XYZ file of N, CA, C and O in Angstrom:
604
model
N 21.173 2.307 6.035
C 19.748 2.544 5.585
C 19.432 2.781 4.301
O 19.606 3.636 3.833
N 18.423 1.749 3.958
C 18.092 1.783 2.724
C 17.222 2.828 2.098
O 16.840 3.386 2.956
N 17.019 2.910 1.032
C 15.867 3.976 0.080
C 14.416 4.002 0.695
O 13.883 4.870 1.269
N 14.412 2.366 0.816
C 12.781 2.531 0.845
C 12.510 2.521 2.696
O 11.516 3.236 2.628
N 13.388 2.374 3.224
C 13.403 2.413 4.715
C 12.933 4.009 4.900
O 12.259 4.617 5.821
N 14.294 4.621 4.255
C 14.311 6.097 4.767
C 12.588 6.867 4.245
O 12.197 7.472 4.784
N 12.373 6.457 3.185
C 10.736 6.927 2.926
C 9.759 6.398 3.361
O 9.181 7.165 3.767
N 9.732 5.082 4.055
C 8.668 4.847 4.815
C 8.703 5.660 5.841
O 7.509 6.354 6.464
N 9.823 5.838 6.409
C 9.989 7.027 7.509
C 9.499 8.269 7.437
O 8.569 8.764 8.115
N 9.749 8.707 6.090
C 9.214 10.078 5.892
C 7.748 10.294 5.571
O 7.038 11.147 6.175
N 7.093 9.211 5.040
C 5.672 8.582 4.923
C 5.133 8.569 6.357
O 3.988 9.367 6.537
N 5.651 7.965 7.142
C 5.310 8.095 8.764
C 4.796 9.170 9.288
O 3.847 9.546 9.801
N 6.094 9.957 9.164
C 6.111 11.056 9.880
C 5.149 12.421 9.053
O 3.986 12.905 10.064
N 5.063 12.495 7.884
C 3.754 12.782 6.767
C 2.503 12.648 7.677
O 1.767 13.112 7.697
N 2.452 11.063 7.849
C 0.851 10.696 8.058
C 0.717 11.015 9.251
O -0.388 11.094 9.779
N 1.505 11.111 10.122
C 1.630 11.423 11.696
C 0.959 12.665 11.804
O -0.039 13.552 12.645
N 1.595 13.685 11.012
C 1.132 14.957 10.750
C 0.053 15.293 10.258
O -0.877 15.943 11.067
N -0.653 14.215 9.376
C -2.028 14.036 8.944
C -2.805 14.134 10.038
O -4.072 14.729 10.252
N -2.500 12.983 11.053
C -3.577 12.443 11.901
C -3.847 13.597 13.016
O -4.792 13.963 13.578
N -2.417 14.395 13.252
C -2.306 15.210 14.071
C -3.082 16.669 13.787
O -3.211 16.969 15.048
N -2.761 16.819 12.844
C -2.657 18.758 12.546
C -3.645 18.834 11.371
O -4.634 19.657 11.524
N -3.716 17.976 10.713
C -4.670 18.283 9.469
C -5.627 17.372 8.703
O -6.662 17.976 7.779
N -5.909 16.866 9.374
C -7.140 15.822 9.388
C -8.289 16.288 8.901
O -9.125 15.898 8.198
N -8.728 17.335 9.822
C -10.332 17.890 9.757
C -9.810 19.036 8.810
O -10.815 19.946 8.845
N -8.985 19.569 8.172
C -9.093 20.759 7.676
C -9.214 20.699 6.416
O -8.821 19.706 5.528
N -9.829 21.640 5.416
C -10.051 21.639 4.195
C -8.626 21.632 3.562
O -7.580 22.354 3.981
N -8.394 21.261 2.464
C -7.408 21.072 1.589
C -6.392 20.314 2.309
O -5.245 20.874 2.265
N -6.406 19.854 3.306
C -5.337 18.990 4.086
C -4.105 18.280 3.163
O -3.025 18.242 3.342
N -4.676 17.355 2.334
C -3.620 16.446 1.417
C -2.651 17.512 0.724
O -1.824 17.294 0.538
N -3.492 18.269 0.124
C -2.207 19.131 -0.514
C -1.375 19.994 0.572
O -0.378 19.939 -0.166
N -1.836 20.123 1.540
C -0.885 21.087 2.268
C 0.002 20.255 2.728
O 1.354 20.230 2.774
N -0.377 18.993 3.070
C 0.377 17.948 3.412
C 1.616 17.356 2.772
O 2.890 17.315 2.467
N 0.877 17.203 1.238
C 1.755 16.968 -0.203
C 2.783 18.208 -0.272
O 3.774 17.890 -0.834
N 2.405 19.125 -0.246
C 3.340 20.779 -0.593
C 4.667 20.281 0.886
O 5.576 20.312 0.022
N 4.101 19.902 1.660
C 5.356 19.873 2.907
C 6.145 19.094 2.462
O 7.317 18.496 2.780
N 5.482 17.650 1.959
C 6.140 16.620 1.766
C 7.212 16.424 0.459
O 8.250 15.804 0.269
N 6.547 17.341 -0.311
C 7.317 17.749 -1.696
C 8.850 18.136 -1.534
O 9.825 17.998 -2.001
N 8.377 19.339 -0.455
C 9.732 20.018 -0.383
C 10.664 19.261 1.172
O 11.752 19.490 1.067
N 9.589 18.485 1.728
C 10.234 18.150 2.822
C 10.790 18.884 3.849
O 11.901 18.668 4.366
N 10.338 20.195 3.766
C 10.968 21.049 4.699
C 11.008 21.241 6.186
O 11.839 21.158 6.831
N 10.659 20.122 6.664
C 10.459 19.516 7.913
C 11.518 18.969 8.465
O 12.060 18.670 9.325
N 12.426 18.283 7.245
C 13.415 17.342 7.557
C 14.890 17.709 6.740
O 15.876 18.215 7.309
N 14.525 17.714 5.391
C 16.017 17.978 4.665
C 15.892 18.505 3.231
O 15.120 17.660 3.055
N 16.259 19.360 2.897
C 15.747 19.780 1.186
C 16.952 18.806 0.791
O 16.549 18.958 -0.402
N 18.231 18.372 1.033
C 18.896 17.272 0.276
C 18.760 16.116 -0.285
O 19.620 15.553 0.084
N 17.483 15.993 -0.087
C 17.005 14.602 -0.027
C 17.116 13.862 -1.684
O 16.758 14.484 -2.269
N 17.276 12.646 -1.769
C 17.349 11.688 -2.675
C 16.166 11.991 -3.341
O 15.420 11.567 -2.606
N 16.079 12.022 -4.592
C 14.737 12.191 -5.399
C 14.185 10.434 -5.242
O 12.842 10.879 -5.138
N 14.797 9.593 -5.271
C 14.228 8.603 -5.166
C 13.443 8.080 -3.845
O 12.029 7.649 -3.547
N 14.099 8.733 -3.130
C 13.613 8.536 -1.384
C 12.247 9.646 -1.389
O 10.998 8.780 -0.898
N 12.103 10.871 -1.730
C 10.955 11.386 -1.917
C 9.888 10.938 -2.809
O 8.564 11.352 -2.378
N 10.278 10.396 -4.068
C 9.340 10.085 -5.001
C 8.456 8.730 -4.136
O 7.116 8.567 -4.121
N 9.372 7.989 -3.520
C 8.513 6.846 -2.588
C 7.757 7.240 -2.006
O 6.196 6.649 -1.436
N 8.320 8.181 -0.566
C 7.559 8.925 0.483
C 6.154 9.399 -0.260
O 5.304 9.284 0.475
N 6.200 9.866 -1.104
C 5.124 10.815 -1.732
C 4.146 9.743 -2.199
O 3.293 9.919 -1.747
N 4.415 8.671 -2.985
C 3.575 7.669 -3.450
C 3.059 6.751 -2.446
O 1.794 6.611 -2.311
N 3.564 6.876 -1.256
C 3.313 6.058 -0.300
C 2.126 6.691 0.953
O 1.217 6.114 0.720
N 2.438 8.235 0.546
C 1.497 9.060 1.467
C 0.258 9.360 0.474
O -0.893 8.827 1.084
N 0.374 9.510 -0.764
C -0.854 9.301 -1.646
C -1.911 8.351 -1.455
O -2.979 8.719 -1.431
N -1.011 7.178 -1.970
C -1.948 6.012 -1.592
C -2.458 5.746 -0.504
O -3.425 5.286 -0.452
N -1.961 6.064 0.809
C -2.242 5.293 1.634
C -3.823 6.399 2.148
O -4.407 5.925 2.542
N -3.686 7.960 1.717
C -4.914 8.663 2.174
C -5.912 8.596 1.068
O -6.912 8.533 1.583
N -5.294 7.998 -0.265
C -6.390 7.590 -0.965
C -7.659 6.853 -0.953
O -8.523 6.455 -0.854
N -6.752 5.787 -0.328
C -7.393 4.550 0.418
C -7.662 4.577 1.969
O -8.359 3.060 2.449
N -7.680 5.290 2.146
C -7.454 5.534 3.573
C -9.412 4.764 4.517
O -8.996 4.012 5.446
N -10.503 5.128 3.754
C -11.362 4.152 4.230
C -11.791 2.520 4.314
O -11.576 1.960 5.069
N -10.901 2.108 3.056
C -10.511 0.567 2.806
C -9.452 0.543 4.256
O -9.915 -0.878 4.822
N -8.535 0.854 4.037
C -7.234 0.935 5.047
C -7.931 0.702 6.440
O -7.768 -0.120 7.428
N -8.751 2.044 6.958
C -9.220 1.674 8.324
C -10.075 0.907 8.606
O -10.438 0.308 9.886
N -11.066 0.432 7.663
C -12.034 -0.858 8.014
C -11.352 -2.181 8.234
O -11.801 -3.137 8.731
N -10.111 -2.115 7.336
C -8.882 -3.190 7.949
C -8.864 -3.459 9.650
O -8.541 -4.301 10.005
N -8.307 -2.307 9.614
C -7.417 -2.158 10.907
C -8.827 -2.358 12.138
O -8.510 -3.142 13.070
N -10.082 -1.749 11.700
C -11.068 -2.146 12.882
C -11.441 -3.572 12.310
O -11.713 -4.127 13.789
N -11.697 -4.430 11.516
C -11.770 -5.698 11.582
C -10.660 -6.314 11.719
O -11.348 -7.701 12.529
N -9.597 -6.342 11.894
C -8.324 -7.209 12.322
C -7.845 -6.565 13.557
O -7.340 -7.650 14.476
N -8.124 -5.532 14.346
C -7.597 -5.308 15.894
C -8.736 -5.448 16.796
O -9.877 -4.965 17.264
N -8.794 -7.052 17.520
C -9.357 -7.014 18.355
C -9.476 -6.390 19.510
O -7.885 -5.779 20.416
N -10.614 -6.236 20.145
C -10.907 -5.298 21.121
C -10.332 -4.026 21.028
O -9.822 -3.319 22.055
N -9.973 -3.170 19.789
C -9.360 -2.044 20.106
C -10.258 -1.170 18.907
O -10.051 -1.514 17.731
N -10.518 -0.139 19.138
C -11.430 0.839 17.975
C -10.414 1.718 17.408
O -9.561 1.979 17.899
N -10.631 1.846 16.163
C -9.767 2.696 15.443
C -9.562 4.092 16.411
O -8.093 4.618 16.522
N -10.456 4.850 16.792
C -10.402 5.841 17.592
C -9.365 5.707 19.080
O -8.765 6.712 19.524
N -9.251 4.652 19.474
C -8.320 4.288 20.474
C -6.785 4.288 20.349
O -6.027 4.080 21.195
N -6.298 4.009 18.985
C -4.909 3.667 18.834
C -4.166 4.904 18.955
O -4.846 6.064 18.292
N -2.832 4.973 19.058
C -2.651 5.788 19.097
C -1.822 6.502 17.875
O -2.212 5.764 16.828
N -1.691 7.703 17.325
C -1.569 8.196 16.508
C -0.352 7.719 15.531
O -0.480 7.159 14.048
N 0.288 7.565 16.123
C 1.780 6.610 15.621
C 1.599 5.271 15.015
O 1.875 4.899 14.136
N 0.956 4.710 15.970
C 0.521 2.854 15.638
C -0.521 2.908 14.472
O -0.605 2.346 13.293
N -1.447 4.014 14.039
C -2.432 3.959 13.489
C -1.544 4.416 12.030
O -2.241 3.744 11.006
N -0.699 5.407 11.915
C -0.299 5.937 10.998
C 0.750 4.837 10.445
O 0.900 4.189 9.284
N 1.185 3.807 11.406
C 1.995 3.066 11.134
C 1.458 1.956 10.356
O 1.783 1.148 9.144
N 0.336 1.367 10.916
C -0.904 0.202 10.415
C -0.806 0.636 8.919
O -1.092 -0.193 7.742
N -1.682 2.152 8.702
C -1.947 2.621 7.483
C -1.467 2.594 6.461
O -1.510 2.101 5.050
N 0.007 3.150 6.966
C 1.311 2.671 5.944
C 1.339 1.679 5.133
O 1.409 1.145 4.432
N 1.690 0.608 6.490
C 1.940 -0.640 6.021
C 0.847 -1.472 5.446
O 1.155 -2.177 4.369
N -0.299 -1.208 5.795
C -1.468 -1.783 5.058
C -1.461 -1.294 3.110
O -1.902 -2.268 2.585
N -1.269 -0.259 3.473
C -1.185 0.300 1.909
C -0.377 -0.206 1.268
O -0.750 -0.776 0.134
N 0.708 -0.542 1.475
C 2.103 -1.028 0.935
C 1.766 -2.682 0.568
O 1.988 -2.957 -0.118
N 1.436 -3.209 1.441
C 0.981 -4.820 1.630
C -0.145 -4.811 0.256
O 0.290 -5.995 -0.371
N -1.195 -4.236 0.305
C -2.410 -4.069 -0.663
C -1.654 -3.746 -1.732
O -2.257 -4.549 -3.040
N -0.564 -2.754 -2.325
C -0.495 -2.445 -3.595
C 0.968 -2.504 -3.843
O 1.293 -2.148 -5.289
N 1.885 -2.775 -3.089
C 3.369 -3.016 -4.039
C 3.513 -4.315 -3.938
O 3.844 -4.951 -2.896
N 3.500 -4.792 -5.213
C 3.432 -6.330 -5.645
C 5.320 -6.383 -5.499
O 5.649 -7.636 -5.178
N 5.814 -5.538 -5.677
C 7.137 -5.670 -5.857
C 8.040 -5.857 -3.987
O 9.150 -6.447 -4.282
N 7.025 -5.836 -3.247
C 7.587 -5.627 -1.496
C 6.980 -7.128 -1.164
O 5.716 -7.178 -1.039
N 7.652 -8.161 -0.783
C 7.112 -8.874 -0.208
C 6.230 -8.820 1.196
O 6.822 -7.486 1.716
N 4.971 -9.209 1.475
C 4.297 -8.389 2.593
C 5.061 -8.616 3.912
O 5.192 -7.961 4.629
N 6.395 -10.364 4.373
C 6.847 -9.938 5.089
C 7.818 -8.909 5.268
O 8.063 -8.763 6.688
N 8.424 -8.428 4.353
C 9.437 -7.461 4.491
C 8.649 -6.309 4.549
O 9.392 -5.270 5.796
N 7.364 -5.865 4.511
C 6.686 -4.830 4.740
C 6.077 -4.776 6.094
O 6.233 -3.535 6.791
N 5.914 -5.762 6.812
C 4.954 -6.213 7.950
C 6.719 -6.038 9.025
O 6.549 -5.090 10.088
N 7.648 -6.362 8.647
C 9.373 -6.357 9.306
C 9.259 -4.522 9.031
O 9.894 -4.083 10.619
N 9.489 -4.071 8.433
C 9.462 -2.239 8.349
C 8.669 -1.905 9.118
O 8.717 -0.896 10.072
N 7.208 -2.521 9.311
C 6.408 -1.569 10.138
C 6.922 -1.900 11.476
O 6.472 -0.970 12.524
N 6.866 -2.936 12.006
C 7.315 -3.363 13.452
C 8.649 -2.701 13.749
O 8.624 -2.100 15.094
N 9.606 -2.327 13.201
C 10.622 -1.721 13.147
C 10.274 -0.089 13.268
O 10.811 0.696 14.318
N 9.319 0.283 12.621
C 8.905 1.700 13.159
C 8.291 1.913 13.994
O 8.675 2.886 14.861
N 7.436 0.711 14.152
C 6.713 0.733 15.455
C 7.804 0.927 16.794
O 7.598 1.745 17.890
N 8.859 0.588 16.696
C 9.677 -0.034 17.769
C 10.414 1.478 17.641
O 11.139 1.815 18.950
N 10.680 2.223 16.753
C 11.243 3.312 16.645
C 10.841 4.450 17.520
O 11.047 5.081 17.975
N 9.527 4.931 16.632
C 8.605 5.758 17.043
C 7.638 5.698 17.848
O 7.045 6.574 18.896
N 7.352 4.268 18.299
C 6.547 3.851 19.579
C 6.649 3.376 20.880
O 5.990 3.675 21.710
N 7.453 2.403 20.584
C 7.641 1.402 21.749
C 7.819 0.007 21.108
O 7.244 -0.535 20.620
N 8.385 -0.767 22.042
C 8.569 -2.043 22.033
C 7.273 -3.043 21.990
O 6.973 -3.770 21.058
N 6.077 -2.944 22.879
C 4.988 -3.541 22.688
C 4.337 -3.061 21.721
O 3.419 -3.834 21.437
N 4.561 -1.960 21.289
C 3.407 -1.844 20.174
C 3.806 -2.563 18.610
O 3.173 -3.124 17.856
N 5.128 -3.278 18.791
C 5.864 -3.998 17.733
C 4.498 -5.301 17.451
O 4.899 -5.910 16.499
N 4.809 -5.675 18.639
C 3.449 -7.381 18.423
C 2.164 -6.573 18.325
O 1.596 -7.385 17.265
N 1.744 -5.553 18.813
C 0.572 -5.480 18.105
C 0.436 -5.175 16.533
O -0.647 -5.804 15.892
N 1.267 -4.356 16.289
C 1.385 -4.401 14.734
C 1.202 -5.756 14.155
O 0.977 -5.550 12.760
N 2.479 -6.536 14.542
C 2.692 -7.414 13.568
C 0.983 -8.114 13.800
O 1.027 -8.964 12.927
N 0.613 -8.736 14.892
C -0.836 -9.266 14.959
C -1.536 -8.863 13.844
O -2.431 -9.583 13.103
N -2.222 -7.160 13.916
C -2.828 -7.155 12.935
C -2.278 -7.141 11.198
O -3.135 -7.746 10.924
N -1.250 -6.810 11.339
C -0.767 -7.232 9.606
C -0.427 -8.170 9.530
O -0.824 -8.706 8.394
N -0.102 -9.455 10.229
C 0.296 -10.829 10.130
C -1.298 -11.523 9.476
O -1.466 -11.719 8.810
N -2.553 -11.056 10.128
C -4.108 -11.527 10.348
C -4.503 -10.938 8.703
O -4.942 -11.986 7.917
N -3.950 -9.743 8.319
C -4.547 -9.158 7.157
C -3.755 -9.861 5.974
O -4.353 -10.003 5.099
N -2.119 -10.074 6.248
C -1.796 -10.905 4.987
C -2.056 -12.223 5.237
O -2.338 -12.514 3.834
N -2.421 -12.989 5.917
C -3.102 -14.263 5.938
C -4.415 -14.136 5.359
O -4.642 -15.224 4.644
N -5.401 -13.542 5.457
C -6.584 -13.266 5.355
C -6.963 -12.584 3.795
O -7.599 -13.157 3.024
N -6.266 -11.692 3.554
C -6.491 -10.746 2.378
C -5.514 -10.508 1.405
O -5.604 -11.022 0.351
N -4.067 -10.284 1.964
C -3.137 -10.465 1.294
C -2.538 -11.687 0.427
O -2.318 -11.989 -0.897
N -2.232 -12.506 0.986
C -2.340 -14.137 0.501
C -3.193 -14.864 -0.036
O -3.358 -15.063 -1.430
N -4.455 -14.084 0.027
C -5.898 -14.802 -1.157
C -5.554 -13.797 -2.116
O -6.014 -14.436 -2.888
N -5.407 -12.081 -2.055
C -5.626 -11.770 -3.452
C -4.210 -12.284 -4.131
O -4.664 -12.177 -5.565
N -3.123 -12.325 -4.074
C -2.288 -13.108 -4.483
C -2.365 -14.438 -5.261
O -2.157 -14.807 -6.345
N -2.817 -15.264 -4.537
C -3.454 -16.696 -5.004
C -4.527 -16.737 -5.893
O -4.085 -16.797 -6.931
N -5.272 -15.664 -5.794
C -6.363 -15.296 -6.789
C -5.995 -15.023 -8.120
O -6.393 -15.287 -9.489
N -4.934 -13.857 -8.404
C -3.973 -13.687 -9.076
C -3.341 -14.261 -9.840
O -3.281 -14.170 -11.239
N -3.149 -15.717 -9.067
C -1.802 -16.547 -10.140
C -2.996 -17.675 -10.525
O -2.179 -18.123 -11.736
N -3.949 -17.704 -10.077
C -4.916 -18.624 -10.646
C -5.500 -17.975 -11.940
O -5.774 -18.355 -12.729
């Protein structure tokens, strides 16, 4: 398994923890990042590159959460953000952050990774749902942004 894929798994686990336990607590981001920095819930012998990429994904996703959540609301037809499972919501947030901000990873790769995370942690049916939202965001926003940057 590649470093980035493992980082995404750890980031997903942390974002899920945030959604389930820490979202409404004061200093929640600091507590979450303390846990991630040590990755105490997983393994203390983690490769630094995996840890660093996971922490960057978590920080970025949480920092840009309002924009990301508005995109999920906009592109998830007939589904309100509150109705999504915590796992699917966390996967979408992570992937959208990466699509919008990581220019070295093609959007298609990020979408595929999100679908695989959905199958692994949520179920086969979530893959289609995740793909639909991320593909629409890619076609509408990500592709448009990259075309504007080139021109």
